Coordinates of C-alpha atoms in Angstrom, one line a residue:
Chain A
X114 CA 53.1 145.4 -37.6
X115 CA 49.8 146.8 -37.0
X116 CA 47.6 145.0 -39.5
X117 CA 44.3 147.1 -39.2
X118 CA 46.7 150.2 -40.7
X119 CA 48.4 148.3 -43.0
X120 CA 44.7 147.7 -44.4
X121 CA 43.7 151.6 -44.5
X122 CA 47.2 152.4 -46.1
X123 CA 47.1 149.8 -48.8
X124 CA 43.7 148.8 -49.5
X125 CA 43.5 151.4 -52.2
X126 CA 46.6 150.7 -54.1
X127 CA 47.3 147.3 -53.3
X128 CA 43.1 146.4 -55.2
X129 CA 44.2 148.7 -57.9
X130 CA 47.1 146.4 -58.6
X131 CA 45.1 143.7 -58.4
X132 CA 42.7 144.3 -60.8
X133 CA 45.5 145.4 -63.1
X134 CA 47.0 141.5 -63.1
X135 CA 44.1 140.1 -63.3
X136 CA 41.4 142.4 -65.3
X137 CA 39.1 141.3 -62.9
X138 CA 37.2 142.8 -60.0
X139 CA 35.9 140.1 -58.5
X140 CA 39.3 138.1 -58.7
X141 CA 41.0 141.6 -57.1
X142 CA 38.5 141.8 -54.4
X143 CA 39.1 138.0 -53.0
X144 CA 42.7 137.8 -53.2
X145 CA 43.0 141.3 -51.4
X146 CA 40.9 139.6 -49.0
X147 CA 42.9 136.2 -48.7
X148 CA 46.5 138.9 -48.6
X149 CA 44.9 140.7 -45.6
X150 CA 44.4 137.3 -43.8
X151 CA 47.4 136.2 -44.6
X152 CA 48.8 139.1 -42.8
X153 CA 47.0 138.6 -40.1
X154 CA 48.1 134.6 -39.8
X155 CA 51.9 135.3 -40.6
X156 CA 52.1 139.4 -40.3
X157 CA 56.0 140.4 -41.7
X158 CA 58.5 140.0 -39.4
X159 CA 61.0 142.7 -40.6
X160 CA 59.6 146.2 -40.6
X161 CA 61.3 148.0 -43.3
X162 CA 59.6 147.0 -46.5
X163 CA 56.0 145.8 -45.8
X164 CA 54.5 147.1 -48.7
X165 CA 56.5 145.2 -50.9
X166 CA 55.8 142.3 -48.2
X167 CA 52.3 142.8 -48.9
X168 CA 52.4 142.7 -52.9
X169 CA 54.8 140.2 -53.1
X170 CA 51.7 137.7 -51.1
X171 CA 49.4 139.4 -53.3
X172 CA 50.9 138.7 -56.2
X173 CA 51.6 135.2 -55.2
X174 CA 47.9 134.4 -54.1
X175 CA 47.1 135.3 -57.6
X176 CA 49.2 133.5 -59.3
X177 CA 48.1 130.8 -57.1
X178 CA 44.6 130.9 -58.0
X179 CA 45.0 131.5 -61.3
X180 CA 47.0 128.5 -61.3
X181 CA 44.2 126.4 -59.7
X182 CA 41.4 127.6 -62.1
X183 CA 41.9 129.1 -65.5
X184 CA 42.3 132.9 -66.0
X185 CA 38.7 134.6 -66.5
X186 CA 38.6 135.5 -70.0
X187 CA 36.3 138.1 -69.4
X188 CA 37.7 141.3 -68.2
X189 CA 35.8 142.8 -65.7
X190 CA 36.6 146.2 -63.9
X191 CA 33.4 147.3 -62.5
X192 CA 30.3 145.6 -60.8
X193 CA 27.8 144.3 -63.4
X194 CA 25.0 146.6 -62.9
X195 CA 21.7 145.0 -62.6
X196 CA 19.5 143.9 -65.5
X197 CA 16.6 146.4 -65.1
X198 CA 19.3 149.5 -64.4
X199 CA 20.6 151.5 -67.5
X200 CA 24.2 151.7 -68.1
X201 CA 25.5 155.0 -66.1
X202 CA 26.9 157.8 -68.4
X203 CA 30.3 156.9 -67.3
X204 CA 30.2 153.7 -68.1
X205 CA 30.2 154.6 -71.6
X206 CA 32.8 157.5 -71.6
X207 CA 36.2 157.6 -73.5
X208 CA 38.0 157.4 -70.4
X209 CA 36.4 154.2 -69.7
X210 CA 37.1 153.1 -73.0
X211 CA 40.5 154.0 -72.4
X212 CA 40.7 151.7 -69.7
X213 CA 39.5 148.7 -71.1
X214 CA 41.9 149.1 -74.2
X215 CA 44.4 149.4 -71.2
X216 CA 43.1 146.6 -69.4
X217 CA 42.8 144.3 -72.4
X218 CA 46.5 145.3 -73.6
X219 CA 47.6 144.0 -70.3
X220 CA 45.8 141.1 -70.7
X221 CA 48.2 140.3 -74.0
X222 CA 51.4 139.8 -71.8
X223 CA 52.6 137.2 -70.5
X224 CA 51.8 136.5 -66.6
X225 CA 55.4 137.6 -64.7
X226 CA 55.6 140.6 -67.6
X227 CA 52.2 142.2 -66.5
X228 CA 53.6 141.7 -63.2
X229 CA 57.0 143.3 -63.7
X230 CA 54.8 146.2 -66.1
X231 CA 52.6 147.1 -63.2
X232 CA 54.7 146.7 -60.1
X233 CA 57.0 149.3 -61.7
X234 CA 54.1 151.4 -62.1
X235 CA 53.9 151.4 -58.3
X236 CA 57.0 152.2 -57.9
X237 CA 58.7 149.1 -56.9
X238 CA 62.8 148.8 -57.7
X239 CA 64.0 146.3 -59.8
X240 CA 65.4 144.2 -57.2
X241 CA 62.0 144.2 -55.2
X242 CA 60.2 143.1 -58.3
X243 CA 63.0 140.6 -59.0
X244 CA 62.5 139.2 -55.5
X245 CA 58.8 138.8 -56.1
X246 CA 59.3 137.3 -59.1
X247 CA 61.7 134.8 -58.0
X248 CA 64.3 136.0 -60.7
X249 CA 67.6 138.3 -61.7
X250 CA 67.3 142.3 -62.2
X251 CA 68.4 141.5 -65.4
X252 CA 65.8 139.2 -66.0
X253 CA 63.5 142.1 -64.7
X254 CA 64.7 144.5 -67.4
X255 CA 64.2 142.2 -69.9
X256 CA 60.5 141.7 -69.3
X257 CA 60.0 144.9 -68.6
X258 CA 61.4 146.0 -72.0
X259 CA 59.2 143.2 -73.4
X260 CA 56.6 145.0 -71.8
X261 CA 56.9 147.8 -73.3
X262 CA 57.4 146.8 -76.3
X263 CA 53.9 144.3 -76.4
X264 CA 52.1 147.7 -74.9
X265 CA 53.9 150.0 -77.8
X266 CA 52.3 147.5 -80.0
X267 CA 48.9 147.6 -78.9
X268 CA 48.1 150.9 -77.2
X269 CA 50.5 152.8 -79.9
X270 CA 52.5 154.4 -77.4
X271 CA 54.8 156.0 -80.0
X272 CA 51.8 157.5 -81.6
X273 CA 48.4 157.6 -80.8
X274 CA 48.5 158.2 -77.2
X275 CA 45.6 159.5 -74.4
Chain B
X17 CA 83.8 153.4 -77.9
X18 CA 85.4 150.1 -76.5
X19 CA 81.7 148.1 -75.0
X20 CA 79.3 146.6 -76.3
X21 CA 75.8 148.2 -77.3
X22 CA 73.5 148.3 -74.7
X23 CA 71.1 145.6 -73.9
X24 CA 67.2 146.9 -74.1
X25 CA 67.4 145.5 -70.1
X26 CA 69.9 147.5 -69.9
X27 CA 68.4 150.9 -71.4
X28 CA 65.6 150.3 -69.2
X29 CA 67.7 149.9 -66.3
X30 CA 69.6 153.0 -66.9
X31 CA 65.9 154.8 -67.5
X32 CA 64.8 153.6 -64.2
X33 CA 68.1 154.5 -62.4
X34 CA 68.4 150.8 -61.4
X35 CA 71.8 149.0 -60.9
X36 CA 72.2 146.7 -64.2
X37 CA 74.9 144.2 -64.8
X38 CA 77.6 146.4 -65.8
X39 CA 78.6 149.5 -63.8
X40 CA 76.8 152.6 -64.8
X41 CA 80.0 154.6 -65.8
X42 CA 80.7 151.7 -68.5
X43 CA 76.8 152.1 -69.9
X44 CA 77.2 156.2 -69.9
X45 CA 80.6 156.2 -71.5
X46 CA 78.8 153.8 -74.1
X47 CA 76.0 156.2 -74.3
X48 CA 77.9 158.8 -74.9
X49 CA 79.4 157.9 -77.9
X50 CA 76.6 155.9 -79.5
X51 CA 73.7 157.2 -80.9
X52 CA 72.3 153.8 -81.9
X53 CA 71.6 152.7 -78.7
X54 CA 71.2 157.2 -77.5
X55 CA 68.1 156.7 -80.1
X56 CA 66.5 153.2 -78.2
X57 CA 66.3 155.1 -74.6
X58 CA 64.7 157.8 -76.3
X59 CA 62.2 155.9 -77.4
X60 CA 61.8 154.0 -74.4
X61 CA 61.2 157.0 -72.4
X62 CA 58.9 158.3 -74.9
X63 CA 56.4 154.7 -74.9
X64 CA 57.5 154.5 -70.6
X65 CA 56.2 158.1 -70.7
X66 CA 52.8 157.2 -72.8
X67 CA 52.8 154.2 -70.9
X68 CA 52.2 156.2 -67.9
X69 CA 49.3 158.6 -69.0
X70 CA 47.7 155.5 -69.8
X71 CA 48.1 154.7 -66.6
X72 CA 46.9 157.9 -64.9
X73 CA 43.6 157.7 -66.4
X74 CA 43.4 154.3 -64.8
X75 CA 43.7 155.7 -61.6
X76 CA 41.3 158.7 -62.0
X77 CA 38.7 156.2 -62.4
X78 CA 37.0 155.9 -58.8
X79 CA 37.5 152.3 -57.4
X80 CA 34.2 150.9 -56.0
X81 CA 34.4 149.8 -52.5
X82 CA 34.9 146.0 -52.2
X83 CA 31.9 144.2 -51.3
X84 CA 32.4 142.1 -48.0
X85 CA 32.3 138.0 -49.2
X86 CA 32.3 134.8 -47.2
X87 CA 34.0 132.4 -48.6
X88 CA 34.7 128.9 -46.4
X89 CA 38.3 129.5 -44.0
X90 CA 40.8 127.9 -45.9
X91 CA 43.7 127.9 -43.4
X92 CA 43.9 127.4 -39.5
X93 CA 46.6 129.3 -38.6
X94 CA 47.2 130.6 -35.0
X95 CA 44.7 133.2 -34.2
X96 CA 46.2 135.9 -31.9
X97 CA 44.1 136.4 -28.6
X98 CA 43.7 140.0 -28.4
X99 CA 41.1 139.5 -31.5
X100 CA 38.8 137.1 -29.2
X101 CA 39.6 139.9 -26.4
X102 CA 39.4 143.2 -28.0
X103 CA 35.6 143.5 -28.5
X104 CA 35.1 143.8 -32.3
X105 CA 32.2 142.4 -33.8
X106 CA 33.1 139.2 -35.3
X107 CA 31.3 138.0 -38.2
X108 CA 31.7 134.4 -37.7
X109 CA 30.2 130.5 -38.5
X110 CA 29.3 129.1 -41.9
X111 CA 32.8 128.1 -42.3
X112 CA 34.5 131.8 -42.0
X113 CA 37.4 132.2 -39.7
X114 CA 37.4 135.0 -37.3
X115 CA 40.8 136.3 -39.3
X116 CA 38.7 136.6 -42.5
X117 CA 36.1 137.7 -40.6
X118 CA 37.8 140.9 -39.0
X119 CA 39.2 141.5 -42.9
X120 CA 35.6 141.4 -44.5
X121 CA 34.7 143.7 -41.5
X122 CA 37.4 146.0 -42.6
X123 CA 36.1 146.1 -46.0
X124 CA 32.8 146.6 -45.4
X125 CA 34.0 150.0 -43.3
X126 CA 36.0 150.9 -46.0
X127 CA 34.2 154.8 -47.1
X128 CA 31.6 154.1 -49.7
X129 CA 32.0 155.7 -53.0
X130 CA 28.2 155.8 -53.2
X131 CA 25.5 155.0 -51.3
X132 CA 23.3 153.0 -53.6
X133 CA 22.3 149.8 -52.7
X134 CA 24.2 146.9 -54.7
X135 CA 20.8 145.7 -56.3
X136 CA 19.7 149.0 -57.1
X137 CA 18.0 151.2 -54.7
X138 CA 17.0 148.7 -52.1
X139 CA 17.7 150.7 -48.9
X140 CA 19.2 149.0 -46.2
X141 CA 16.9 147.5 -43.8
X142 CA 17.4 146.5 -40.1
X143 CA 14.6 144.7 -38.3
X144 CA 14.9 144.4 -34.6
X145 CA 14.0 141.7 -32.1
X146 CA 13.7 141.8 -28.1
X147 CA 13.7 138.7 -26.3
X148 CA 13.3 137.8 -22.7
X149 CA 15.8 135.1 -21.9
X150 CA 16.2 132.2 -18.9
X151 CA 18.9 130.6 -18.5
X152 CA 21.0 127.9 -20.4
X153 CA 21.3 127.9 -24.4
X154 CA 18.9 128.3 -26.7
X155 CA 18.6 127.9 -30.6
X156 CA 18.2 130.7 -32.9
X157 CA 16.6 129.7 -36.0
X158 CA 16.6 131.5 -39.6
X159 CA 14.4 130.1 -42.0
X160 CA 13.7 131.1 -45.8
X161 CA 16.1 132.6 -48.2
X162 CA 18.1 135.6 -48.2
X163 CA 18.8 137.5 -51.4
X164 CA 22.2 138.1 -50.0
X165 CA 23.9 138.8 -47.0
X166 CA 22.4 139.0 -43.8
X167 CA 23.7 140.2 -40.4
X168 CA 22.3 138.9 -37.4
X169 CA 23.6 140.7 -34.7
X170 CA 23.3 139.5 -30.9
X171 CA 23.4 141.9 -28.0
X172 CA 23.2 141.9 -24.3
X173 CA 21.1 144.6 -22.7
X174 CA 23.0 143.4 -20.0
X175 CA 26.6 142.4 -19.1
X176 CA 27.9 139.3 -20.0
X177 CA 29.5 137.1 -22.6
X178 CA 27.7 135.2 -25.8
X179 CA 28.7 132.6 -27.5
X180 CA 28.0 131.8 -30.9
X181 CA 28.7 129.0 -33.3
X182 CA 27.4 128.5 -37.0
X183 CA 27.6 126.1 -39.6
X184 CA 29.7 123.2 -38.7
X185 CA 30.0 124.2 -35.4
X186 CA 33.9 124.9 -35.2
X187 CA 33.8 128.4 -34.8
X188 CA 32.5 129.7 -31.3
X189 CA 33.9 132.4 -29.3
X190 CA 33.3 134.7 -26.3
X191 CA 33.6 138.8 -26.9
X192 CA 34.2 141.0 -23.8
X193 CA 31.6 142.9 -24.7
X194 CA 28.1 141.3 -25.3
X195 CA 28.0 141.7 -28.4
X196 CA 28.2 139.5 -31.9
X197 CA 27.4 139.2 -34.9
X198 CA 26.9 136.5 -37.6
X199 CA 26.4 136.9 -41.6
X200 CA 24.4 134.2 -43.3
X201 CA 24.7 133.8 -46.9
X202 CA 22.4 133.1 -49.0
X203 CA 21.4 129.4 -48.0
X204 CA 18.4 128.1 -46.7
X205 CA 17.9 126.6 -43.0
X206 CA 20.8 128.1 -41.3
X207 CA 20.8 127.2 -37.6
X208 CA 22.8 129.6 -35.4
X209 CA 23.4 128.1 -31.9
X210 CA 23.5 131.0 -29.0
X211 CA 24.8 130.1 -25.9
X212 CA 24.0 132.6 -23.1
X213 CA 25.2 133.0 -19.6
X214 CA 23.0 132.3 -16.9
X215 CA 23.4 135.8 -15.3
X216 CA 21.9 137.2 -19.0
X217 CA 18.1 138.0 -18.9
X218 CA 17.4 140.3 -22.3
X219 CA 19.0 139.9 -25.6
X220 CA 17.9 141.7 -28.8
X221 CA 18.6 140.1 -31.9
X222 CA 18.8 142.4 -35.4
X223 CA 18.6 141.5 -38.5
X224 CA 20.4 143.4 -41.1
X225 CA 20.8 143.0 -44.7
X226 CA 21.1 145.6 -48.0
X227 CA 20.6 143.1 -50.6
X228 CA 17.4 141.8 -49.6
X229 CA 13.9 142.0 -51.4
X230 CA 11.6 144.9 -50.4
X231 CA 9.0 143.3 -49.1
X232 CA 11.3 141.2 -47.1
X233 CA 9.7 141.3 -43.3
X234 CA 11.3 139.1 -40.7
X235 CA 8.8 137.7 -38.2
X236 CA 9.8 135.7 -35.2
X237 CA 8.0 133.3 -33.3
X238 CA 9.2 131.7 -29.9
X239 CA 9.0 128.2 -28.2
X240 CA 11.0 127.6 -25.1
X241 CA 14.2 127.5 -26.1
X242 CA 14.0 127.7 -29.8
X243 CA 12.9 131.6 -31.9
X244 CA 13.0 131.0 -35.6
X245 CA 13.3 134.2 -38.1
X246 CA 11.2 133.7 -40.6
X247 CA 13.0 135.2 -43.8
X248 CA 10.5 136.5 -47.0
X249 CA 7.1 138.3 -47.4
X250 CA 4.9 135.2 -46.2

């Protein structure tokens, strides 16, 4: 496994996902850096399913940290912009509003149904999210539903939606 | 109708097209007959559907590029060799492992969504040093403190191999190429140790950092063996 490409092919998606369990950018940033060294200590042996290699460490490393030190309350999803610099326009748009509601509504569920919420987002199976998890498919449905349901709740997903 | 009603793992098994507990053809002959549970994947689709819009304006929203961090190694594992061999610029010393140091590497080339400084407007700066060098090892001192990151990058005008080590002192290695680099973080009195070989007469030494003050103007003075940079207006 060719580490370097496995960093240009997942960097993207793999800090998206990131900052989407843990609402916050500077959390994202290190524990992408600690899954890229980690791949380059102990890269996957099988070739067939690296990606879900790669956010199953991930995923791990986070909950590792966030084991170790308490989760950051404050959710944080760009670089604080310094004191003397006016917020940008965007900064203050509905689409970034948007994405704190978002971000803040994934902050309500539990730890392993954000993760089962937003590894389905990117794609993963059921079984691959099981086996990240440490758990049944069945299981997986079941927070999943949760999920959903929690995020119906908060983001009105049967009504008021983007 | 002879099963049970669908459980919501279930529903959301069958809206996924995932294998559930019970075989598929058992959940769609359920389905078909009951509108209860017809009525619960509907609506499941419908908030998985909203789900996902919220979801797409997430990721319209530009990610900024990760800003390269040391943080002290915490693992030793094996390092392969054709890292120390393949002529990369290291960022090494102050605790950070050449594996975390390739990865910050790789972030830091990772395309910039903008080009504005991460304190606002401070351009870049690179200051560069050439020294005339004897034999044997010599100390490279930086004194004063950075606003952020520095690089200090060490090159060869001529061929040969440099060593550096930082910190503690446990990190050292040899490049193929003569080149190296080292960050320094933001603490004062960093020493950086250069070992050269004794065929090497010319090194220059820059200093780079985007997150330093304006005024910031490197000067460096020489003994014998010893050049301190001199980090801050004064």
């Amino acid at each position: 496994v060719n580490v370097d490409e496995l960093f240009k092919e997942h960097r993207e998606r793999l800090l998206r996902y990131l900052l989407r369990l843990s609402g916050n950018l500077d959390v994202a940033e290190d524990v992408l850096q600690d899954t890229f060294v980690k791949a380059l200590e102990k890269p996957p042996t099988k070739q067939d399913n690296v990606k879900a290699w790669l956010f199953t460490v991930a995923t791990n490393l986070l909950r590792d940290r966030s084991r170790r030190s308490a989760r950051q309350n404050e959710i944080l999803l760009e670089r604080t912009p310094p004191a003397h610099r006016p917020p940008s326009p965007l900064q203050h748009s509905e689409a970034a509003e948007l994405r704190l509601r978002l971000y803040r509504a994934l902050d309500g569920l539990s730890e392993r149904e954000r993760t089962a919420i937003v590894m389905r987002q990117e794609g993963f199976a059921h079984r691959e999210i099981a086996a990240s998890l440490g758990t049944t498919t069945g299981t997986v449905g079941t927070l999943l539903a949760r999920a959903l349901s929690k995020l119906t709740q908060r983001l009105s997903l049967d009504g008021d939606t983007p | 109708m002879t099963v049970a009603h669908l459980s919501d793992a279930e529903l959301v098994a069958t809206l996924d097209r995932q294998l559930a507990s019970r075989p598929g053809t058992e959940m769609e002959e359920h389905l078909s007959g009951c509108s209860s549970c017809r009525e619960r994947l509907t609506e499941l689709e419908v908030q998985s559907e909203a789900l996902g819009r919220w979801f797409d304006i997430d990721e319209q929203a530009a990610l900024p590029t990760p800003a390269p961090r040391l943080r002290p190694a915490t693992s030793r594992g094996p390092r392969p060799r054709y890292l120390m061999a393949a002529g990369v610029v290291l960022f090494l010393g102050l605790g950070l492992s050449p594996l975390r140091g390739l990865v910050v590497q790789w972030m830091g080339m990772a395309p910039r969504s903008n080009t504005e400084s991460p304190t606002g407007g401070v351009a870049p700066q690179t200051h560069r040093f050439d020294f005339d060098v004897g034999d044997g090892p010599f100390e490279l001192s930086i004194t004063g403190q950075p606003q952020g990151l520095l690089v200090v990058r060490l090159e060869a005008t001529e061929g040969g191999s440099i060593g550096i080590s930082g910190g503690d002192g446990t990190e050292t290695v040899s490049l193929g190429p003569a080149s190296a680099a080292i960050e320094v973080g933001p603490t004062e009195g960093t020493r950086i140790e250069v070992t050269l070989p004794a065929e090497l007469a010319a090194l220059n030494v820059t200093v780079a950092g985007d997150r330093v003050l304006p005024e910031w103007t490197p000067t460096a003075t020489a003994s014998p063996r010893t050049w301190t940079l001199r980090l801050g207006g004064g």
